[in-house]
Short mmCIF file of C-alpha atoms and ligand atoms in Angstrom, two decimals:
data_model
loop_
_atom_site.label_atom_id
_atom_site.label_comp_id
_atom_site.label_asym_id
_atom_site.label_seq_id
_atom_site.Cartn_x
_atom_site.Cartn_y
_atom_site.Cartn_z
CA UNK U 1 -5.10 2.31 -19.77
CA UNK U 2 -4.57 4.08 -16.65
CA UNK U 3 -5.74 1.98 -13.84
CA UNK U 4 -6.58 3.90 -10.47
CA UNK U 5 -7.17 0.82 -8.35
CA UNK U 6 -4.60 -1.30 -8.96
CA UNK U 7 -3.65 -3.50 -5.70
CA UNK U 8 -7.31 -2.17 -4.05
CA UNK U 9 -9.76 -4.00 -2.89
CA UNK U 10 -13.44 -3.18 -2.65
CA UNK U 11 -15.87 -5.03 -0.96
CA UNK U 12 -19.12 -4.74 -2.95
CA UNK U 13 -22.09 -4.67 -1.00
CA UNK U 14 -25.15 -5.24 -3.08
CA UNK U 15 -29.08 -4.41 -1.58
CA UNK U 16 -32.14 -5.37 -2.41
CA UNK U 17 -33.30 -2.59 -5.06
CA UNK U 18 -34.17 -2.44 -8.30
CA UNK U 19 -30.49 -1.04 -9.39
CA UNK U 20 -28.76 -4.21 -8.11
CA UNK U 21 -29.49 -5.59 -11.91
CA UNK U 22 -26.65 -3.27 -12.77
CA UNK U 23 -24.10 -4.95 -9.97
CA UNK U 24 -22.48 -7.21 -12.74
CA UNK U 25 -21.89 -3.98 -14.56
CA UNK U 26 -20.09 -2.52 -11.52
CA UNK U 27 -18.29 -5.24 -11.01
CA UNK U 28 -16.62 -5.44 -13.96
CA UNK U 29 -15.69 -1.13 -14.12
CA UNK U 30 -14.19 -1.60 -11.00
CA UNK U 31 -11.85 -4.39 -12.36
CA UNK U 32 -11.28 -2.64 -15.32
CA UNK U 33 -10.03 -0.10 -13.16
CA UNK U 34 -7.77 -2.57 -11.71
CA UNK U 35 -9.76 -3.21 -8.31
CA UNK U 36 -10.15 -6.78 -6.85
CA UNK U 37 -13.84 -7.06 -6.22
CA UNK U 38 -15.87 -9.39 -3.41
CA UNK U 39 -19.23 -9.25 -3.39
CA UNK U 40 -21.63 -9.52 -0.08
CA UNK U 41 -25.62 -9.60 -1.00
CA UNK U 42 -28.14 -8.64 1.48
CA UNK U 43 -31.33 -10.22 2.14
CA UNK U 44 -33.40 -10.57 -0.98
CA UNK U 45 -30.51 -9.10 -2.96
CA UNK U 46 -30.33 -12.06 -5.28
CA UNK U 47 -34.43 -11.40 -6.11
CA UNK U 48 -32.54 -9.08 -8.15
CA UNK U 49 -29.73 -9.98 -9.57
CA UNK U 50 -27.99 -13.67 -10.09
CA UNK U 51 -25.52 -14.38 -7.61
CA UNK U 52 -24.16 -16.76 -10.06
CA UNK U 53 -23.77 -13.47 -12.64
CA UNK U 54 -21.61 -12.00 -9.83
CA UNK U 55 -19.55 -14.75 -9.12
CA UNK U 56 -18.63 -14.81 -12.98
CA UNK U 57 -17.71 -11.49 -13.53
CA UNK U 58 -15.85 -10.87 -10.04
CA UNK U 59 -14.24 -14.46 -10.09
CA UNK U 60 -14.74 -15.22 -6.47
CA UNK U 61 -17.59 -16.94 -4.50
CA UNK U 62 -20.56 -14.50 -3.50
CA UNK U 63 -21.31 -14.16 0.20
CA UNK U 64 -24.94 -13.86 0.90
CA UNK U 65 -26.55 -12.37 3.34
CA UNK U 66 -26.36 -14.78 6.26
CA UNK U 67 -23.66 -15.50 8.82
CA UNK U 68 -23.90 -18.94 9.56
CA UNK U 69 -20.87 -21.31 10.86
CA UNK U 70 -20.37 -22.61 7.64
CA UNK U 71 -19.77 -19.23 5.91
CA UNK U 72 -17.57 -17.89 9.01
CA UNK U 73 -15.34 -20.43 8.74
CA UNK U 74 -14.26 -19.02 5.41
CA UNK U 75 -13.59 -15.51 4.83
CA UNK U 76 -15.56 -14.58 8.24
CA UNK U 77 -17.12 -11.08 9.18
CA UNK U 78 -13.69 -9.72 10.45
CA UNK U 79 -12.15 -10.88 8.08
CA UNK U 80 -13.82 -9.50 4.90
CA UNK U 81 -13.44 -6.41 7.06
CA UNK U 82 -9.98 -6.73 7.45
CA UNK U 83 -9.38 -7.73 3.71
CA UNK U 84 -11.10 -4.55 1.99
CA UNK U 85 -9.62 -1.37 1.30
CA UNK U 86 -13.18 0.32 1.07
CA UNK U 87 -16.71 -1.20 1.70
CA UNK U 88 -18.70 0.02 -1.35
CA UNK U 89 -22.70 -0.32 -0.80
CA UNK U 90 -24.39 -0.01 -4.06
CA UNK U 91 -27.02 0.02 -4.88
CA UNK U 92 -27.66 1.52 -1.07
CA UNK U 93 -30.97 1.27 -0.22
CA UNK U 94 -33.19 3.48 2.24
CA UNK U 95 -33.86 -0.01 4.53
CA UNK U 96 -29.74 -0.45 4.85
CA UNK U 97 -29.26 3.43 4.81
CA UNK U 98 -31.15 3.47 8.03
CA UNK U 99 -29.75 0.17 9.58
CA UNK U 100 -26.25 1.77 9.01
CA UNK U 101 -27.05 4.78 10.72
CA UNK U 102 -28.20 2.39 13.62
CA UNK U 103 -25.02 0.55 13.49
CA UNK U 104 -27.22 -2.38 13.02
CA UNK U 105 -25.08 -6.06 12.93
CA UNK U 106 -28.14 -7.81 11.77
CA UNK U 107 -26.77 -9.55 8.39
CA UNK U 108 -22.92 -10.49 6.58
CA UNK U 109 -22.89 -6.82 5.25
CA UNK U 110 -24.17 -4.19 8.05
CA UNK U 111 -21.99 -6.45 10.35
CA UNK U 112 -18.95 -5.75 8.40
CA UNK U 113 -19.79 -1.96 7.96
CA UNK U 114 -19.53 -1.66 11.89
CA UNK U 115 -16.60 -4.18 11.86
CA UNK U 116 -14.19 -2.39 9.38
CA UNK U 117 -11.69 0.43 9.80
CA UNK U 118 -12.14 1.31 5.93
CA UNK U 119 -13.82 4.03 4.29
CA UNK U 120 -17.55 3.14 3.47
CA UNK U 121 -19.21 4.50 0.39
CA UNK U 122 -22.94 4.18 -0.49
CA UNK U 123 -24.73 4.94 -3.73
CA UNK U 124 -28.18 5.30 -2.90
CA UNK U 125 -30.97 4.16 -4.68
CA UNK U 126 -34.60 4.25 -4.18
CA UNK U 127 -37.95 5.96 -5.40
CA UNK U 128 -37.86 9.54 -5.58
CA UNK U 129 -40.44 10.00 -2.62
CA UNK U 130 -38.49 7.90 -0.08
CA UNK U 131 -35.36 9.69 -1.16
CA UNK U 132 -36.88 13.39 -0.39
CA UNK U 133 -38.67 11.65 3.10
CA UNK U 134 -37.01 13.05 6.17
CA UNK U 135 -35.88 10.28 7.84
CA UNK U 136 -33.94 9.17 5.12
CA UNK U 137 -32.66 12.82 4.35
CA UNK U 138 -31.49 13.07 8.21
CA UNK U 139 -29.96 9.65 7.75
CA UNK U 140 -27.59 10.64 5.26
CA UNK U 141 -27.07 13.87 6.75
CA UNK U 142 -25.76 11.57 9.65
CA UNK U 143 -23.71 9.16 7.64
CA UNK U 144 -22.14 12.04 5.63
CA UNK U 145 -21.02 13.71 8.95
CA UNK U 146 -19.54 9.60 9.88
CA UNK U 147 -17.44 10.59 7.03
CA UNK U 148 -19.47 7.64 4.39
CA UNK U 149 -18.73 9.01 1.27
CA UNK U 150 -22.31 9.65 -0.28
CA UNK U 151 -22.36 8.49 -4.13
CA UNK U 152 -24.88 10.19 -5.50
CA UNK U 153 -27.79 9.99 -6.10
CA UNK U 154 -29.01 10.58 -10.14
CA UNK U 155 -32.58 12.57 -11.21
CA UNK U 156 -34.18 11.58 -13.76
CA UNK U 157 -36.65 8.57 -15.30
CA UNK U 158 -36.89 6.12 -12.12
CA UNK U 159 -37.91 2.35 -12.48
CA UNK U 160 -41.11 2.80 -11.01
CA UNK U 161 -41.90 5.42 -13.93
CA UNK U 162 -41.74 8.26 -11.31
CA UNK U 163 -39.17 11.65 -12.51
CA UNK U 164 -37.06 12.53 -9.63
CA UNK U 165 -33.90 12.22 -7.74
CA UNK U 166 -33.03 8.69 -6.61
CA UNK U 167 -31.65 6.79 -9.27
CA UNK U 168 -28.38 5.27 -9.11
CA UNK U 169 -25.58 6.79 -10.55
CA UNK U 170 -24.16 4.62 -13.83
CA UNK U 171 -21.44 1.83 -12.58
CA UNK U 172 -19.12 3.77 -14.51
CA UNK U 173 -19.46 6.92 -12.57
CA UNK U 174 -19.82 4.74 -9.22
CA UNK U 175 -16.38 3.33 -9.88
CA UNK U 176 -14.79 6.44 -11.00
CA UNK U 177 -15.57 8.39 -7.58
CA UNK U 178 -13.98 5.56 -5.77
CA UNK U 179 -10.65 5.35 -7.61
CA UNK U 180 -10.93 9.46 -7.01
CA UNK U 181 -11.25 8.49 -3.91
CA UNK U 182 -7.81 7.08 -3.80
CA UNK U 183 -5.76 9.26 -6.00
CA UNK U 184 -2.67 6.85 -6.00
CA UNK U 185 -2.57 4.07 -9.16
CA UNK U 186 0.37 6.22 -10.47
CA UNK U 187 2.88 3.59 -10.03
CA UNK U 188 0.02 0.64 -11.52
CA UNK U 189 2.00 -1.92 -13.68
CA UNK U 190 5.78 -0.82 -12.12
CA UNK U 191 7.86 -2.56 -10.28
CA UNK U 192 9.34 -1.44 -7.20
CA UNK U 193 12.72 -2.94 -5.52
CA UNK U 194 13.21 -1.40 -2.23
CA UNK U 195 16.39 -2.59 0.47
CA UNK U 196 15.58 -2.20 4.30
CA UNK U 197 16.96 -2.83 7.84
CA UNK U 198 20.59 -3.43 9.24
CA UNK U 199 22.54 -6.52 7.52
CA UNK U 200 24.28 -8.92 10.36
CA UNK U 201 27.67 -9.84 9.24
CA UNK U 202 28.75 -12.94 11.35
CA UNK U 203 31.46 -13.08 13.33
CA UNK U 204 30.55 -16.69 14.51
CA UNK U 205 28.00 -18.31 14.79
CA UNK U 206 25.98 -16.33 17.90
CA UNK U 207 27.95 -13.04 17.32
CA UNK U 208 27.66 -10.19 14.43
CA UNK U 209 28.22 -6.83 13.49
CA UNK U 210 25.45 -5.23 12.99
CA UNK U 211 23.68 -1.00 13.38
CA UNK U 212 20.53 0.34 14.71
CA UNK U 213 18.43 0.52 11.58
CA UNK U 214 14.79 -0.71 12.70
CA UNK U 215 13.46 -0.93 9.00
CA UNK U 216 10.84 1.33 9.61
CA UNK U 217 11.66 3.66 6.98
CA UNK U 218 12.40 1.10 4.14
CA UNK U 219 8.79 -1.28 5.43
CA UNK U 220 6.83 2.39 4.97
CA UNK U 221 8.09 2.92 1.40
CA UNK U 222 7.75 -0.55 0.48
CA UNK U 223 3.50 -0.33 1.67
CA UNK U 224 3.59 3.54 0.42
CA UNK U 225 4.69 2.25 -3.24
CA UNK U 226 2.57 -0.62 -2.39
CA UNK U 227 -0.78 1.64 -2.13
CA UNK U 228 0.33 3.45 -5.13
CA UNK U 229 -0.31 0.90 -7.20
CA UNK U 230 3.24 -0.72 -7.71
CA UNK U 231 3.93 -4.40 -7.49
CA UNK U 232 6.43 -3.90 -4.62
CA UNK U 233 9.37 -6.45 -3.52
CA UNK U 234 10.95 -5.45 -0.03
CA UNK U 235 14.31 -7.03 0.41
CA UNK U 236 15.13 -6.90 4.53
CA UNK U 237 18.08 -7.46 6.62
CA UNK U 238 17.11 -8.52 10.56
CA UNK U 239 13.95 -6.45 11.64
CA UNK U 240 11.31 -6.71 14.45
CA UNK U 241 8.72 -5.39 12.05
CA UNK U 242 5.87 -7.16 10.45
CA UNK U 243 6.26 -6.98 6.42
CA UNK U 244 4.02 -5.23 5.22
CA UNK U 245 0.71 -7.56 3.94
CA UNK U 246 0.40 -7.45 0.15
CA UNK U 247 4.51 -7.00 -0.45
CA UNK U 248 6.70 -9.58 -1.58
CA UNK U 249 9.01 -9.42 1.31
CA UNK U 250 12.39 -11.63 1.06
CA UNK U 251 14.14 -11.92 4.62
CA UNK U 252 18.01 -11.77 4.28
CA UNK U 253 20.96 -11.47 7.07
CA UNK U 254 24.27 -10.26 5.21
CA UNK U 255 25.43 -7.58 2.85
CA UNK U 256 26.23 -10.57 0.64
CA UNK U 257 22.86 -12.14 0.90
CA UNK U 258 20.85 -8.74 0.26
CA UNK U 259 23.33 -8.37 -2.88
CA UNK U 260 22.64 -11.41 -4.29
CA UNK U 261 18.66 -11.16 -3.49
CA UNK U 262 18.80 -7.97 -5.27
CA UNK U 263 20.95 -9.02 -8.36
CA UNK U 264 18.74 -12.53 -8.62
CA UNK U 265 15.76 -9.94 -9.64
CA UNK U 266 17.00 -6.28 -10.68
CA UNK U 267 16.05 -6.77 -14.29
CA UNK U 268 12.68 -6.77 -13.99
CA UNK U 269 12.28 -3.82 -11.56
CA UNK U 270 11.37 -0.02 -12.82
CA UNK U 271 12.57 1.75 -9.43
CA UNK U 272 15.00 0.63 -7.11
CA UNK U 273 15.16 2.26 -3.77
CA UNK U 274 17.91 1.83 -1.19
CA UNK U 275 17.22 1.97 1.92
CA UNK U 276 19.13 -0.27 4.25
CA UNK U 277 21.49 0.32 6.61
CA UNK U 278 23.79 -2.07 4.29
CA UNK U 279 27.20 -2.96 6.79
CA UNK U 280 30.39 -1.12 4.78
CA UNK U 281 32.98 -4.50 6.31
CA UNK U 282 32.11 -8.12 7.15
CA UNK U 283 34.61 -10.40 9.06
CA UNK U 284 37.17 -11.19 6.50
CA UNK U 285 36.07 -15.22 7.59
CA UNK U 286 33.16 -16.09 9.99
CA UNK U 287 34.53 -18.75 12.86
CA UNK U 288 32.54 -21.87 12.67
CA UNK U 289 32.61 -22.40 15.93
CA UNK U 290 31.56 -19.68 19.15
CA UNK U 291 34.90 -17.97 19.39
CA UNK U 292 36.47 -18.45 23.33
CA UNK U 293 37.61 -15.97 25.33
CA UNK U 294 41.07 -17.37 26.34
CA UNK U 295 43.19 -14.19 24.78
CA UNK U 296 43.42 -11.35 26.22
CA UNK U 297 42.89 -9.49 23.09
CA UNK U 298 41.45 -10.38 20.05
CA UNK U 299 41.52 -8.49 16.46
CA UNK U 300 39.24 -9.16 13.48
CA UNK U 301 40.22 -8.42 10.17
CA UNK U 302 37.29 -6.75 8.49
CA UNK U 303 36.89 -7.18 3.93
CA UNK U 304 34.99 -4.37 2.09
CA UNK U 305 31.28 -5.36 1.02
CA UNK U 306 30.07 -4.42 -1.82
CA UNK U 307 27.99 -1.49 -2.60
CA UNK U 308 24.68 -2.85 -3.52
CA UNK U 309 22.83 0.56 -4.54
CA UNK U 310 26.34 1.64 -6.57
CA UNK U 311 26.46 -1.61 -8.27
CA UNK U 312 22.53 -1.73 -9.05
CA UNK U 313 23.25 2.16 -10.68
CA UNK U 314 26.08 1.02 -12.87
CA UNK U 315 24.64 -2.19 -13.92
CA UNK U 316 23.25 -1.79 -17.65
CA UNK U 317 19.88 -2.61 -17.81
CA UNK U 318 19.83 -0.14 -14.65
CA UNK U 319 15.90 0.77 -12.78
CA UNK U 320 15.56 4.34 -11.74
CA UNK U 321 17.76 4.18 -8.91
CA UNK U 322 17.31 6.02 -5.23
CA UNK U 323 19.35 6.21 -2.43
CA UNK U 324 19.27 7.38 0.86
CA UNK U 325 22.50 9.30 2.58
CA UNK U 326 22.37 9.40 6.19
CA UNK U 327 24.63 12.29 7.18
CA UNK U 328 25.37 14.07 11.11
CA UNK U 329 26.60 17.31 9.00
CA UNK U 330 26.47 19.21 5.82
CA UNK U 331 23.88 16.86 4.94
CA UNK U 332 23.16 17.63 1.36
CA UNK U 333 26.34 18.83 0.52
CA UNK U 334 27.45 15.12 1.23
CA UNK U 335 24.39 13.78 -0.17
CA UNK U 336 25.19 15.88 -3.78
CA UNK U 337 28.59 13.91 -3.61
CA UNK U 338 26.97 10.76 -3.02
CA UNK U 339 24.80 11.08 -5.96
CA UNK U 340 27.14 11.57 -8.18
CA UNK U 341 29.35 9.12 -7.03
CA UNK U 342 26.75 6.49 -7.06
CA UNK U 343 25.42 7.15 -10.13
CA UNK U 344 22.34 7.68 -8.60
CA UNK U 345 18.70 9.39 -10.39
CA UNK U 346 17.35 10.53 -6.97
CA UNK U 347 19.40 10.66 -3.18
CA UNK U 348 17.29 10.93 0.29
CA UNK U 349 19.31 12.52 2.53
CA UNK U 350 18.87 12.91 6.19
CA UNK U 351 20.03 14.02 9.44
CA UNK U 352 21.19 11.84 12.02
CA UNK U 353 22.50 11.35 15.25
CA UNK U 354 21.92 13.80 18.01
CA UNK U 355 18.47 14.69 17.04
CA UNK U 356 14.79 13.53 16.82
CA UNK U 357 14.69 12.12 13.42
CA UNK U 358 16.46 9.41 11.54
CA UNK U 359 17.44 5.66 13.00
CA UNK U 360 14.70 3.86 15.32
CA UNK U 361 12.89 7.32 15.73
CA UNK U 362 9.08 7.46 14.48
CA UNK U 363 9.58 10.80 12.54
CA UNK U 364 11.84 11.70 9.96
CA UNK U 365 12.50 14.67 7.76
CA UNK U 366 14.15 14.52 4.45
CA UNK U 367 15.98 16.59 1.53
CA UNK U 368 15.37 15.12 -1.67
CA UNK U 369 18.11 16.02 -4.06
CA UNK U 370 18.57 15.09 -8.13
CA UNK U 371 21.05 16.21 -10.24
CA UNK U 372 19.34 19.88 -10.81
CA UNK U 373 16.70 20.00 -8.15
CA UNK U 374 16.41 19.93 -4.26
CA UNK U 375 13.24 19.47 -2.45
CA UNK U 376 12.29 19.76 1.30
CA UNK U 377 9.94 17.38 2.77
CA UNK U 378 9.53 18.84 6.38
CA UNK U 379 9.58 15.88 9.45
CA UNK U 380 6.57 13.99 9.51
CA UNK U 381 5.49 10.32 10.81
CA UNK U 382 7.28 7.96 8.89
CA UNK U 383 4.28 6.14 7.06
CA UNK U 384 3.47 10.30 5.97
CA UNK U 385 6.90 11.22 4.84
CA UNK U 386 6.97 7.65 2.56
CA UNK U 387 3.53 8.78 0.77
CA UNK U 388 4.96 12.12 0.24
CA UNK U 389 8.24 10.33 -0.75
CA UNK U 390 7.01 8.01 -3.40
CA UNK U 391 5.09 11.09 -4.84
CA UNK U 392 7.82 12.85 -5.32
CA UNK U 393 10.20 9.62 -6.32
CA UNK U 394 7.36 8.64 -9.31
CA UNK U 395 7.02 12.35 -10.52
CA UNK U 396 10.79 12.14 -11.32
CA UNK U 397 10.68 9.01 -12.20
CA UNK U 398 7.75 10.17 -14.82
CA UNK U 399 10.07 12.32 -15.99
CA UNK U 400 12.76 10.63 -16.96
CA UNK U 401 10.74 7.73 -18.65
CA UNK U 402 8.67 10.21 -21.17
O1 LIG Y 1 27.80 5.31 1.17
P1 LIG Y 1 26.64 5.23 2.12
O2 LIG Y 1 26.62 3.97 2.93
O3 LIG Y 1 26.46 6.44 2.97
O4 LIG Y 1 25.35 5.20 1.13
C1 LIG Y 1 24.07 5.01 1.60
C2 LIG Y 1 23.24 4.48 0.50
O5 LIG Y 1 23.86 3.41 -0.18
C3 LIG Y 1 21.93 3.91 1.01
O6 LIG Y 1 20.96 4.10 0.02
C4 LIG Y 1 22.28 2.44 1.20
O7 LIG Y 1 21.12 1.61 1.16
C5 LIG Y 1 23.21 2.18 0.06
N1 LIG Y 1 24.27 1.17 0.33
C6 LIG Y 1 24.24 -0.05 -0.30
N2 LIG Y 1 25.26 -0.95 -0.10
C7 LIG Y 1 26.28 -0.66 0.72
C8 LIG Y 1 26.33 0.59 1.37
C9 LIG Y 1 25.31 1.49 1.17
O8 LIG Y 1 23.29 -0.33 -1.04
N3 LIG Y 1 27.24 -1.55 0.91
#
């Protein structure tokens, strides 16, 4: 089964309305879908449904309504903010309808609505009459235009025995409108290998040869594959960046280290993307003690490394492999060469040096080349061009694997 929110999180906010008896329900198609669920109740929420029920079905502890010091010091307000990748509010009530308009921090949930950077969505629910009232018409009017995604609602039979529009739409279609939402989930239940950063080959102990790779690139493909559903392990060479949250991110210094991390693990991958800045010669032996400056001149006799992304493509149980060819001219005539020489599915080339894209620049722009096709992907942020790279990388990579 397809599943559209693998690696998302949605933070279920549940009000107090008749529909919350169908929260379990929710719950569980959101899972199904692949989504880790948390659940927040409002005030009177659980007059509705079980909190217990909840707890069962989404496998964590349900946070009620109240912010007290005891519930802070767990997963807090800003941090159940920081830990979603959408607030879902459902059912949605007119009472929290209006307090979100407000901005209102008056209980766990509106607080984190005004505290998060992630999409909201509501699915309203209520009587048909309080539905059609003004207030609550200009209320969504005014969340829709705060970009909330608005969820409905259904017409029909309501609870109350009235025929109109207000009733929630089915859990089913609820969790299918946020996976849309998302559109990624094409790389759910792969596994992606990805190499990043400049490797430091020692020359003693406080010296090294070493290149200006800053990761970047590599860290945005790594949360870019990450987003699109892949179970993602970033293998890095000495960066200043910050991995990126929900990768598995192994820290390595030398060509030889990053080979072996690779090797210890390449089995099990789908897609292996190089990216680092992987140094061609190490010091033939690394002095174990800081080197002295007594001679006048000094030479250091430099061994080949090993080509990790050549070796990965030749190996025989070999992932879809991807490199990337940095080139100063005839880019992707160099870059054609390099593919076949590598034995390489898909090659990244790029231009460098003397321009406003490639190493330790924000932007990049890329040729993506296989074996019959070549596609342009025009220079764009980093984090953009990744997205728009792993789209391309896992339509290929489709391909091949039919
Ligand atoms: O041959 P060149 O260094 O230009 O190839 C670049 C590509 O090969 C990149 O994808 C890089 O990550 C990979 N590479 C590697 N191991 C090396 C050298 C390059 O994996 N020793």
């Amino acid at each position: 089964m397809n599943k559209p929110l693998t690696n998302k999180r949605v933070l279920l906010g549940v009000s107090a309305g008749i529909a919350a008896y169908k929260s379990p329900d929710l719950v569980r198609k959101l899972s199904e879908l692949g989504a880790e669920v948390e659940v927040i109740l409002t005030k009177n929420a659980d007059q509705f449904v079980a909190p217990l029920a909840l707890q069962a079905v989404s496998g964590r502890p349900v946070h009620n309504y109240a912010m007290t010091a005891e519930s802070e010091s767990g997963m807090g307000h800003i941090d159940l903010a920081r830990w979603a990748d959408i607030v879902l509010v459902a059912p949605a009530t007119a009472n929290v309808i209006a307090r979100l308009c407000q901005g209102n921090a008056d209980e766990l949930l509106t607080t984190v609505c005004v505290a998060t950077e992630v999409p909201i969505a509501i699915a309203p629910a209520m009587n048909q009459q309080m539905w059609q009232n003004s207030a609550t018409r200009s209320n969504i009017k005014l969340l829709s235009d705060r970009d909330v995604l608005i969820l409905g609602p259904d017409s029909g039979e309501q609870a109350c025995g009235e025929v109109g529009p207000g009733r929630m739409l089915q859990p089913e279609d609820i969790a299918r409108q946020v996976a849309s939402h998302f559109s990624t989930g094409k790389l759910a239940g792969r596994r992606v290998m990805i190499t990043a950063g400049p490797t430091w080959e020692a020359i003693d102990p406080v010296r090294g040869i070493t290149n200006h790779s800053s990761g970047l690139m590599g860290y945005a493909l790594a949360q870019a594959a990450y987003e699109a559903g892949a179970e993602v392990t970033l293998i890095s060479g000495p960066t200043d960046l910050t991995p990126p949250e929900r990768v598995n991110t192994i820290n390595v210094v030398s060509a030889l280290d990053m080979h072996q991390a690779v090797f210890d693990d390449i089995e099990s991958q789908d897609i292996f993307i190089g990216v680092a800045a992987v140094a061609d010669y190490r010091p033939a032996s690394s002095a174990e003690q800081k080197i002295k400056k007594n001679a006048d001149e000094m030479s250091i006799r430099m061994v080949k490394n090993p080509d990790i992304l050549a070796d990965v493509a030749c190996y025989s149980k070999r992932p879809f492999c991807v490199g990337f060819a940095a080139e100063t001219n005839d880019v992707v005539n160099y870059a054609r060469g390099k593919l076949e020489r590598k034995n390489l599915d898909l090659i990244a080339a790029n231009h460098v040096g003397g321009t406003d894209t490639g190493f330790g620049t924000p932007d990049n722009a890329i040729t993506l080349i296989s074996s019959d096709t070549v596609t342009e992907l025009p220079k764009q942020n980093k984090f953009a061009l990744a997205r728009n790279l792993v789209a391309e990388i896992t339509k290929h990579f489709q391909t091949t694997n039919q």
